[in-house]
């Protein structure tokens, strides 16, 4: 089971129809699979070509729900937030939290810094003292050689902020690193950073080769690799909500707002000391963040990688959100690194990403960071609120009921009746299956 016959060499050279046929041949009913996959092709050929060219070996499009969380108040501004996510309840949970906090002053957010990092990893046989002596000249050479690449970014207020030399020779023989900091303004900046770094690599290599006074061995510099770092702790956003604890009255029918605040804090504190819980807690935060990141054509893998590294900054993986209760004020905060762009890349190419940004009022990159982080905090709030009160399954399974009904091929009328029937009952696959069986028999 599992292993498939190898595809003949040259798959990538085949025409799209040929690729589709090749892949369909792996299914029991190739004709049906071809029709199904083709049914997801865009009816406009130009649009489809755009998607085909985003990535290699594209044979169809994979559709995800594009939902809306209406009326999210951040720093006194109202946003209509697009969210792309397949998981039931995420948009509903975010919207419920947005409404709850909208009535309590909304979300507050700030972006302390937007520095991004790139690295030139290189090997050189000299010692640190020798390298430090050459470093001012190296820096000057690197900046000069990249002037034409950085000119536009500089005009927009960004560019190269700093170049540091890191000595790793105690860990790996002859290994040094240039750690370069960038401001990429409203672009995510991956292409800009990598282009600069690759030029740095060439220039560094040539710089050493040209140092005629150095012994031959020190005129060699091995450029191991040059690449941006997805660790962006200094490209970070902080978002929070707060209210007097009395304004949490009613969340739990058995507890006062003050008592509930303590219970909620305990649930978040657990995610600070226990990694198993922290992973799930942070996953709930990324439910909200990723949905906005994807809707706006940004790189959710980069955003998540940075976030999980940040969550481990104490040496122990923990919650990205924190609760404090001081002088009767409940304060719930999320601080996350996030490298986002609102210009360039997929943000301009993907027609829906483009429209998402327009719906958000064409935010700057830092503003988009505040929006995505807010949806993370909103989802985190709703998840912890459900977990510490009635549990998540009730709401989740109500939403999931639709998926189960679709899976069981229920007609519209059966779906309507099932939704009515399960209003006050526990939803499970078996219960829905049994209900439909009985309904169909009668
Ligand atoms: C489910 O996608 C997310 C939650 O598990 C998050 C959490 O437990 O905090 C509900």
Short mmCIF file of C-alpha atoms and ligand atoms in Angstrom, two decimals:
data_model
loop_
_atom_site.label_atom_id
_atom_site.label_comp_id
_atom_site.label_asym_id
_atom_site.label_seq_id
_atom_site.Cartn_x
_atom_site.Cartn_y
_atom_site.Cartn_z
CA UNK A 1 0.00 0.00 0.00
CA UNK A 2 1.14 3.55 -0.56
CA UNK A 3 4.06 3.25 -2.95
CA UNK A 4 3.24 4.48 -6.45
CA UNK A 5 4.92 3.73 -9.75
CA UNK A 6 7.56 6.40 -10.45
CA UNK A 7 6.56 9.17 -12.84
CA UNK A 8 8.79 9.16 -15.93
CA UNK A 9 11.54 11.82 -16.08
CA UNK A 10 10.49 15.11 -17.63
CA UNK A 11 7.15 15.56 -15.85
CA UNK A 12 7.80 19.26 -15.44
CA UNK A 13 8.26 19.62 -19.21
CA UNK A 14 4.83 18.17 -20.02
CA UNK A 15 1.91 20.40 -20.97
CA UNK A 16 -0.62 20.99 -18.20
CA UNK A 17 -3.20 18.66 -19.81
CA UNK A 18 -0.54 15.94 -20.08
CA UNK A 19 0.44 16.37 -16.43
CA UNK A 20 -3.21 16.14 -15.46
CA UNK A 21 -3.64 12.94 -17.48
CA UNK A 22 -0.50 11.44 -15.97
CA UNK A 23 -1.69 12.13 -12.45
CA UNK A 24 -5.26 11.01 -13.20
CA UNK A 25 -3.88 7.62 -14.28
CA UNK A 26 -3.05 6.94 -10.64
CA UNK A 27 -6.75 7.00 -9.74
CA UNK A 28 -9.38 4.31 -10.13
CA UNK A 29 -11.49 6.48 -12.39
CA UNK A 30 -9.14 8.79 -14.36
CA UNK A 31 -11.92 10.36 -16.42
CA UNK A 32 -13.83 11.40 -13.33
CA UNK A 33 -10.68 12.79 -11.71
CA UNK A 34 -9.80 14.82 -14.79
CA UNK A 35 -13.30 16.34 -14.85
CA UNK A 36 -13.16 17.07 -11.14
CA UNK A 37 -9.77 18.73 -11.24
CA UNK A 38 -10.68 20.66 -14.36
CA UNK A 39 -13.86 21.89 -12.75
CA UNK A 40 -11.64 23.94 -10.42
CA UNK A 41 -9.82 25.66 -13.29
CA UNK A 42 -10.63 29.33 -13.57
CA UNK A 43 -13.09 30.09 -16.37
CA UNK A 44 -10.94 33.05 -17.40
CA UNK A 45 -7.84 31.69 -19.14
CA UNK A 46 -5.73 34.74 -18.28
CA UNK A 47 -6.52 34.36 -14.58
CA UNK A 48 -5.74 30.65 -14.70
CA UNK A 49 -2.39 31.34 -16.38
CA UNK A 50 -1.56 33.65 -13.48
CA UNK A 51 -2.21 30.86 -10.98
CA UNK A 52 -0.37 28.28 -13.09
CA UNK A 53 2.68 30.46 -13.00
CA UNK A 54 2.74 31.05 -9.23
CA UNK A 55 4.18 27.59 -8.74
CA UNK A 56 5.47 24.63 -10.73
CA UNK A 57 3.59 21.58 -12.00
CA UNK A 58 0.18 23.15 -11.31
CA UNK A 59 -2.65 20.91 -12.44
CA UNK A 60 -5.60 22.61 -10.75
CA UNK A 61 -6.55 25.10 -8.01
CA UNK A 62 -7.27 24.19 -4.42
CA UNK A 63 -10.19 26.21 -3.09
CA UNK A 64 -10.33 27.49 0.49
CA UNK A 65 -13.19 29.40 2.12
CA UNK A 66 -12.76 33.18 2.13
CA UNK A 67 -14.72 34.54 5.10
CA UNK A 68 -15.22 37.89 6.75
CA UNK A 69 -14.95 38.99 10.34
CA UNK A 70 -16.96 42.21 10.40
CA UNK A 71 -16.34 45.21 12.64
CA UNK A 72 -12.98 44.69 14.29
CA UNK A 73 -12.02 47.82 16.22
CA UNK A 74 -8.26 48.42 16.41
CA UNK A 75 -6.83 51.68 17.76
CA UNK A 76 -10.23 53.29 17.26
CA UNK A 77 -10.47 52.27 13.58
CA UNK A 78 -13.07 49.85 12.30
CA UNK A 79 -11.87 47.06 10.00
CA UNK A 80 -13.75 44.49 7.92
CA UNK A 81 -11.28 41.60 8.04
CA UNK A 82 -10.96 38.91 5.35
CA UNK A 83 -9.96 35.48 6.64
CA UNK A 84 -8.99 32.47 4.52
CA UNK A 85 -9.33 29.31 6.58
CA UNK A 86 -10.92 25.88 6.27
CA UNK A 87 -11.44 25.17 9.98
CA UNK A 88 -15.01 25.47 11.27
CA UNK A 89 -15.53 28.09 13.97
CA UNK A 90 -12.37 30.17 13.48
CA UNK A 91 -14.12 33.07 11.74
CA UNK A 92 -17.10 32.79 14.10
CA UNK A 93 -14.78 32.76 17.15
CA UNK A 94 -12.79 35.76 15.91
CA UNK A 95 -15.98 37.67 15.17
CA UNK A 96 -17.47 36.89 18.59
CA UNK A 97 -14.31 38.15 20.31
CA UNK A 98 -14.24 41.23 18.08
CA UNK A 99 -17.80 42.03 19.10
CA UNK A 100 -17.07 41.40 22.80
CA UNK A 101 -14.00 43.66 22.83
CA UNK A 102 -15.60 46.19 20.49
CA UNK A 103 -18.02 46.90 23.35
CA UNK A 104 -15.06 47.32 25.74
CA UNK A 105 -12.86 49.83 23.94
CA UNK A 106 -11.68 47.59 21.11
CA UNK A 107 -8.18 46.26 20.51
CA UNK A 108 -5.06 48.34 21.02
CA UNK A 109 -1.95 47.70 19.00
CA UNK A 110 1.54 49.01 18.33
CA UNK A 111 4.53 48.01 16.23
CA UNK A 112 7.72 48.72 18.19
CA UNK A 113 10.08 47.92 15.30
CA UNK A 114 10.18 46.48 11.79
CA UNK A 115 13.82 45.34 11.46
CA UNK A 116 14.46 42.23 9.40
CA UNK A 117 17.61 40.17 9.27
CA UNK A 118 19.72 38.52 6.59
CA UNK A 119 22.89 36.47 6.85
CA UNK A 120 26.05 35.88 4.85
CA UNK A 121 27.61 32.66 6.08
CA UNK A 122 31.26 32.43 5.09
CA UNK A 123 34.47 30.57 5.78
CA UNK A 124 37.79 32.41 6.22
CA UNK A 125 41.01 31.05 7.66
CA UNK A 126 42.17 34.22 9.47
CA UNK A 127 41.47 35.07 13.09
CA UNK A 128 38.88 37.50 14.45
CA UNK A 129 41.40 40.25 15.16
CA UNK A 130 42.58 40.24 11.54
CA UNK A 131 39.00 40.23 10.29
CA UNK A 132 37.93 43.07 12.58
CA UNK A 133 40.74 45.21 11.16
CA UNK A 134 39.45 44.64 7.64
CA UNK A 135 35.80 45.02 8.62
CA UNK A 136 35.35 48.82 8.08
CA UNK A 137 36.71 48.44 4.53
CA UNK A 138 34.55 45.36 3.95
CA UNK A 139 31.45 47.23 5.10
CA UNK A 140 32.18 50.15 2.83
CA UNK A 141 32.71 47.84 -0.13
CA UNK A 142 29.47 45.95 0.53
CA UNK A 143 27.43 49.15 0.82
CA UNK A 144 28.99 50.64 -2.32
CA UNK A 145 28.46 47.51 -4.37
CA UNK A 146 24.76 47.35 -3.46
CA UNK A 147 23.98 51.02 -3.96
CA UNK A 148 22.02 50.47 -7.15
CA UNK A 149 20.00 47.66 -5.54
CA UNK A 150 19.15 49.68 -2.43
CA UNK A 151 18.55 53.08 -4.07
CA UNK A 152 14.76 52.68 -4.44
CA UNK A 153 14.27 51.22 -0.98
CA UNK A 154 16.32 54.09 0.47
CA UNK A 155 14.04 56.58 -1.28
CA UNK A 156 11.08 54.90 0.44
CA UNK A 157 12.78 55.30 3.83
CA UNK A 158 14.28 51.81 4.13
CA UNK A 159 17.42 49.95 3.16
CA UNK A 160 20.36 48.43 5.03
CA UNK A 161 20.41 49.46 8.70
CA UNK A 162 23.43 47.66 10.06
CA UNK A 163 26.05 45.02 9.29
CA UNK A 164 27.53 43.04 12.18
CA UNK A 165 30.31 40.51 12.18
CA UNK A 166 29.74 37.32 14.17
CA UNK A 167 32.56 34.96 15.09
CA UNK A 168 31.40 31.33 15.18
CA UNK A 169 34.89 29.83 14.85
CA UNK A 170 34.69 28.26 18.31
CA UNK A 171 31.73 26.16 17.09
CA UNK A 172 32.66 25.51 13.43
CA UNK A 173 36.24 25.95 12.21
CA UNK A 174 36.78 29.16 10.20
CA UNK A 175 33.07 29.99 10.17
CA UNK A 176 32.06 33.66 10.37
CA UNK A 177 28.79 35.40 9.64
CA UNK A 178 27.65 38.79 8.52
CA UNK A 179 24.35 39.59 10.22
CA UNK A 180 22.64 42.32 8.25
CA UNK A 181 19.62 44.31 9.40
CA UNK A 182 17.14 45.78 6.94
CA UNK A 183 14.08 47.97 6.80
CA UNK A 184 12.00 46.87 3.81
CA UNK A 185 9.16 49.42 4.31
CA UNK A 186 5.82 48.05 3.09
CA UNK A 187 7.24 45.05 1.25
CA UNK A 188 7.83 41.71 2.94
CA UNK A 189 11.27 42.20 1.45
CA UNK A 190 12.46 38.63 0.91
CA UNK A 191 13.54 39.28 -2.68
CA UNK A 192 15.17 42.59 -1.80
CA UNK A 193 17.07 41.11 1.14
CA UNK A 194 18.21 38.02 -0.78
CA UNK A 195 19.36 40.09 -3.77
CA UNK A 196 21.41 42.35 -1.49
CA UNK A 197 22.86 39.37 0.36
CA UNK A 198 23.87 37.54 -2.82
CA UNK A 199 25.68 40.67 -3.98
CA UNK A 200 27.31 40.88 -0.53
CA UNK A 201 28.53 37.32 -1.05
CA UNK A 202 30.16 38.16 -4.42
CA UNK A 203 31.64 41.39 -3.07
CA UNK A 204 33.03 39.74 0.04
CA UNK A 205 34.65 37.03 -2.05
CA UNK A 206 36.20 39.59 -4.39
CA UNK A 207 37.30 41.83 -1.53
CA UNK A 208 39.49 39.12 -0.04
CA UNK A 209 40.82 38.06 -3.45
CA UNK A 210 41.98 41.64 -4.04
CA UNK A 211 43.93 41.99 -0.74
CA UNK A 212 47.38 41.56 -2.27
CA UNK A 213 49.17 42.15 1.07
CA UNK A 214 47.45 39.10 2.63
CA UNK A 215 48.99 35.64 2.42
CA UNK A 216 47.43 33.47 -0.31
CA UNK A 217 45.35 31.39 2.17
CA UNK A 218 43.68 34.52 3.53
CA UNK A 219 42.78 35.80 0.06
CA UNK A 220 40.33 32.90 -0.20
CA UNK A 221 36.86 33.39 1.26
CA UNK A 222 34.33 30.62 0.97
CA UNK A 223 30.79 31.96 0.65
CA UNK A 224 28.83 29.09 2.16
CA UNK A 225 25.39 30.64 1.65
CA UNK A 226 23.50 33.92 1.82
CA UNK A 227 19.85 34.08 2.89
CA UNK A 228 17.39 36.14 4.90
CA UNK A 229 16.50 34.87 8.35
CA UNK A 230 12.87 34.16 9.12
CA UNK A 231 13.66 34.89 12.74
CA UNK A 232 12.31 38.43 13.00
CA UNK A 233 12.07 39.24 16.73
CA UNK A 234 12.62 42.92 15.93
CA UNK A 235 9.85 43.02 13.37
CA UNK A 236 7.22 42.67 16.02
CA UNK A 237 3.68 43.67 16.89
CA UNK A 238 1.98 43.99 20.26
CA UNK A 239 -1.80 43.89 20.59
CA UNK A 240 -3.90 43.96 23.74
CA UNK A 241 -7.36 44.33 25.21
CA UNK A 242 -8.24 45.44 28.71
CA UNK A 243 -11.24 46.20 30.89
CA UNK A 244 -12.29 46.36 34.53
CA UNK A 245 -12.89 42.78 35.72
CA UNK A 246 -16.58 43.59 36.36
CA UNK A 247 -16.98 43.84 32.60
CA UNK A 248 -16.29 40.09 32.43
CA UNK A 249 -19.44 39.43 34.49
CA UNK A 250 -21.74 36.96 32.76
CA UNK A 251 -19.07 35.04 30.79
CA UNK A 252 -19.34 32.21 33.29
CA UNK A 253 -22.76 31.84 34.89
CA UNK A 254 -21.21 30.51 38.11
CA UNK A 255 -18.42 33.09 38.51
CA UNK A 256 -18.24 36.86 38.94
CA UNK A 257 -16.16 38.78 36.40
CA UNK A 258 -13.36 39.10 38.96
CA UNK A 259 -13.37 35.35 39.62
CA UNK A 260 -13.57 34.56 35.94
CA UNK A 261 -10.59 36.82 35.19
CA UNK A 262 -8.52 34.72 37.60
CA UNK A 263 -9.66 31.49 35.97
CA UNK A 264 -8.89 32.83 32.49
CA UNK A 265 -5.45 33.96 33.67
CA UNK A 266 -4.79 30.49 35.07
CA UNK A 267 -5.57 28.94 31.69
CA UNK A 268 -3.09 31.28 29.98
CA UNK A 269 -0.48 30.80 32.73
CA UNK A 270 -0.66 27.04 32.15
CA UNK A 271 0.43 27.69 28.55
CA UNK A 272 3.46 29.51 29.97
CA UNK A 273 4.68 26.58 32.03
CA UNK A 274 3.53 23.56 30.00
CA UNK A 275 4.79 23.07 26.45
CA UNK A 276 2.06 20.59 25.46
CA UNK A 277 -0.57 23.18 26.27
CA UNK A 278 1.50 26.08 24.86
CA UNK A 279 1.64 24.42 21.44
CA UNK A 280 -2.15 24.15 21.23
CA UNK A 281 -2.68 27.58 22.75
CA UNK A 282 -0.36 29.16 20.16
CA UNK A 283 -1.95 27.09 17.40
CA UNK A 284 -5.23 28.80 18.30
CA UNK A 285 -3.49 32.18 17.97
CA UNK A 286 -2.21 31.23 14.50
CA UNK A 287 -5.73 30.18 13.48
CA UNK A 288 -6.52 33.89 13.40
CA UNK A 289 -3.16 35.21 12.24
CA UNK A 290 -2.69 32.75 9.37
CA UNK A 291 -6.19 33.36 8.05
CA UNK A 292 -5.39 37.07 7.54
CA UNK A 293 -1.85 36.37 6.35
CA UNK A 294 -3.18 34.01 3.66
CA UNK A 295 -6.07 36.31 2.69
CA UNK A 296 -3.57 39.10 2.04
CA UNK A 297 -1.13 36.96 0.02
CA UNK A 298 1.59 36.83 2.68
CA UNK A 299 3.87 33.98 3.70
CA UNK A 300 2.26 32.15 6.63
CA UNK A 301 5.15 29.67 6.96
CA UNK A 302 7.55 32.55 7.58
CA UNK A 303 5.16 34.14 10.07
CA UNK A 304 4.64 30.89 11.98
CA UNK A 305 8.33 29.95 12.00
CA UNK A 306 9.21 33.33 13.49
CA UNK A 307 6.41 33.06 16.04
CA UNK A 308 7.39 29.64 17.32
CA UNK A 309 11.03 30.72 17.63
CA UNK A 310 9.87 33.79 19.55
CA UNK A 311 7.74 31.60 21.80
CA UNK A 312 10.96 29.74 22.73
CA UNK A 313 13.06 32.82 23.45
CA UNK A 314 13.34 32.03 27.17
CA UNK A 315 14.81 28.63 26.27
CA UNK A 316 11.41 27.03 26.91
CA UNK A 317 8.51 27.06 24.41
CA UNK A 318 5.62 28.97 25.92
CA UNK A 319 2.47 30.98 25.31
CA UNK A 320 2.72 34.02 23.05
CA UNK A 321 -0.09 35.70 24.97
CA UNK A 322 -0.12 36.87 28.57
CA UNK A 323 -2.72 37.93 31.12
CA UNK A 324 -2.23 40.36 33.97
CA UNK A 325 -4.81 41.51 36.50
CA UNK A 326 -3.74 44.70 38.23
CA UNK A 327 -5.93 46.95 40.36
CA UNK A 328 -9.05 45.28 39.02
CA UNK A 329 -8.03 45.67 35.36
CA UNK A 330 -7.92 42.55 33.21
CA UNK A 331 -5.23 42.92 30.53
CA UNK A 332 -4.76 40.31 27.81
CA UNK A 333 -1.84 40.80 25.45
CA UNK A 334 -0.17 39.14 22.51
CA UNK A 335 3.29 39.99 21.25
CA UNK A 336 4.49 38.31 18.06
CA UNK A 337 7.08 38.81 15.38
CA UNK A 338 5.55 39.11 11.94
CA UNK A 339 7.16 39.93 8.59
CA UNK A 340 4.34 41.08 6.33
CA UNK A 341 4.11 43.05 3.14
CA UNK A 342 1.37 45.10 1.54
CA UNK A 343 3.18 45.80 -1.72
CA UNK A 344 4.93 43.50 -4.15
CA UNK A 345 4.89 39.71 -4.45
CA UNK A 346 1.61 37.86 -4.21
CA UNK A 347 -0.02 40.83 -2.46
CA UNK A 348 -0.27 42.53 -5.84
CA UNK A 349 -0.47 39.46 -8.09
CA UNK A 350 -3.18 37.40 -6.44
CA UNK A 351 -6.48 39.11 -7.34
CA UNK A 352 -8.10 38.19 -4.01
CA UNK A 353 -5.06 39.23 -1.94
CA UNK A 354 -5.23 42.56 -3.69
CA UNK A 355 -8.94 42.89 -2.90
CA UNK A 356 -8.35 41.85 0.72
CA UNK A 357 -5.94 44.74 1.12
CA UNK A 358 -8.44 47.12 -0.46
CA UNK A 359 -11.15 45.88 1.93
CA UNK A 360 -8.77 46.59 4.81
CA UNK A 361 -8.34 50.15 3.52
CA UNK A 362 -4.95 49.53 1.87
CA UNK A 363 -2.98 49.36 5.13
CA UNK A 364 0.76 49.88 5.48
CA UNK A 365 2.72 46.76 6.41
CA UNK A 366 2.87 47.72 10.13
CA UNK A 367 -0.88 48.36 10.12
CA UNK A 368 -1.49 44.94 8.55
CA UNK A 369 0.68 43.45 11.30
CA UNK A 370 -1.67 44.97 13.89
CA UNK A 371 -4.72 43.54 12.08
CA UNK A 372 -3.32 40.00 11.76
CA UNK A 373 -2.12 39.99 15.37
CA UNK A 374 -5.53 41.25 16.52
CA UNK A 375 -7.24 38.30 14.87
CA UNK A 376 -4.71 36.06 16.64
CA UNK A 377 -5.58 37.56 20.01
CA UNK A 378 -9.30 37.48 19.17
CA UNK A 379 -9.16 33.76 18.36
CA UNK A 380 -7.05 33.09 21.43
CA UNK A 381 -9.58 34.91 23.61
CA UNK A 382 -12.53 32.98 22.18
CA UNK A 383 -10.73 29.64 22.44
CA UNK A 384 -9.68 30.14 26.07
CA UNK A 385 -13.10 31.55 26.93
CA UNK A 386 -14.82 28.45 25.50
CA UNK A 387 -12.30 26.07 27.05
CA UNK A 388 -12.75 27.59 30.51
CA UNK A 389 -16.55 27.65 30.30
CA UNK A 390 -18.62 25.26 28.19
CA UNK A 391 -15.77 23.65 26.21
CA UNK A 392 -15.15 24.05 22.49
CA UNK A 393 -16.95 21.02 21.16
CA UNK A 394 -20.47 22.40 21.40
CA UNK A 395 -19.79 25.36 19.11
CA UNK A 396 -17.29 23.49 16.98
CA UNK A 397 -19.52 20.49 16.34
CA UNK A 398 -22.48 22.76 15.50
CA UNK A 399 -20.34 24.21 12.72
CA UNK A 400 -18.95 20.81 11.88
CA UNK A 401 -22.50 19.47 11.51
CA UNK A 402 -22.53 21.04 8.03
CA UNK A 403 -19.37 19.16 7.07
CA UNK A 404 -20.80 15.86 8.33
CA UNK A 405 -24.08 16.44 6.48
CA UNK A 406 -22.19 17.19 3.28
CA UNK A 407 -20.06 14.10 3.75
CA UNK A 408 -23.24 12.02 4.14
CA UNK A 409 -24.67 13.69 1.01
CA UNK A 410 -27.73 15.09 2.83
CA UNK A 411 -30.19 16.98 0.66
CA UNK A 412 -31.04 20.62 1.43
CA UNK A 413 -34.24 19.55 3.17
CA UNK A 414 -32.44 16.87 5.20
CA UNK A 415 -29.83 19.46 6.20
CA UNK A 416 -32.52 21.85 7.35
CA UNK A 417 -34.23 19.19 9.44
CA UNK A 418 -30.94 17.94 10.87
CA UNK A 419 -29.89 21.45 11.93
CA UNK A 420 -33.23 21.86 13.70
CA UNK A 421 -32.95 18.45 15.36
CA UNK A 422 -29.36 18.96 16.59
CA UNK A 423 -30.02 22.44 17.99
CA UNK A 424 -30.10 21.06 21.54
CA UNK A 425 -28.27 17.74 21.02
CA UNK A 426 -24.69 16.58 20.95
CA UNK A 427 -23.33 16.35 17.40
CA UNK A 428 -21.17 13.39 16.42
CA UNK A 429 -20.63 11.64 13.10
CA UNK A 430 -22.43 8.52 14.38
CA UNK A 431 -25.38 10.51 15.74
CA UNK A 432 -25.84 12.40 12.47
CA UNK A 433 -25.52 9.22 10.42
CA UNK A 434 -28.13 7.50 12.59
CA UNK A 435 -30.43 10.53 12.40
CA UNK A 436 -30.24 10.60 8.58
CA UNK A 437 -30.83 6.84 8.40
CA UNK A 438 -33.99 7.13 10.50
CA UNK A 439 -35.12 10.21 8.58
CA UNK A 440 -34.63 8.45 5.24
CA UNK A 441 -36.47 5.34 6.43
CA UNK A 442 -39.50 7.30 7.56
C1 LIG B 1 -8.36 24.64 17.59
O1 LIG B 1 -8.04 24.87 16.24
C2 LIG B 1 -7.67 25.65 18.46
C3 LIG B 1 -7.79 25.43 19.96
O2 LIG B 1 -7.40 24.10 20.28
C4 LIG B 1 -6.91 26.44 20.62
C5 LIG B 1 -6.76 26.26 22.11
O3 LIG B 1 -6.88 25.13 22.61
O4 LIG B 1 -6.47 27.28 22.77
C6 LIG B 1 -9.23 25.58 20.40
#
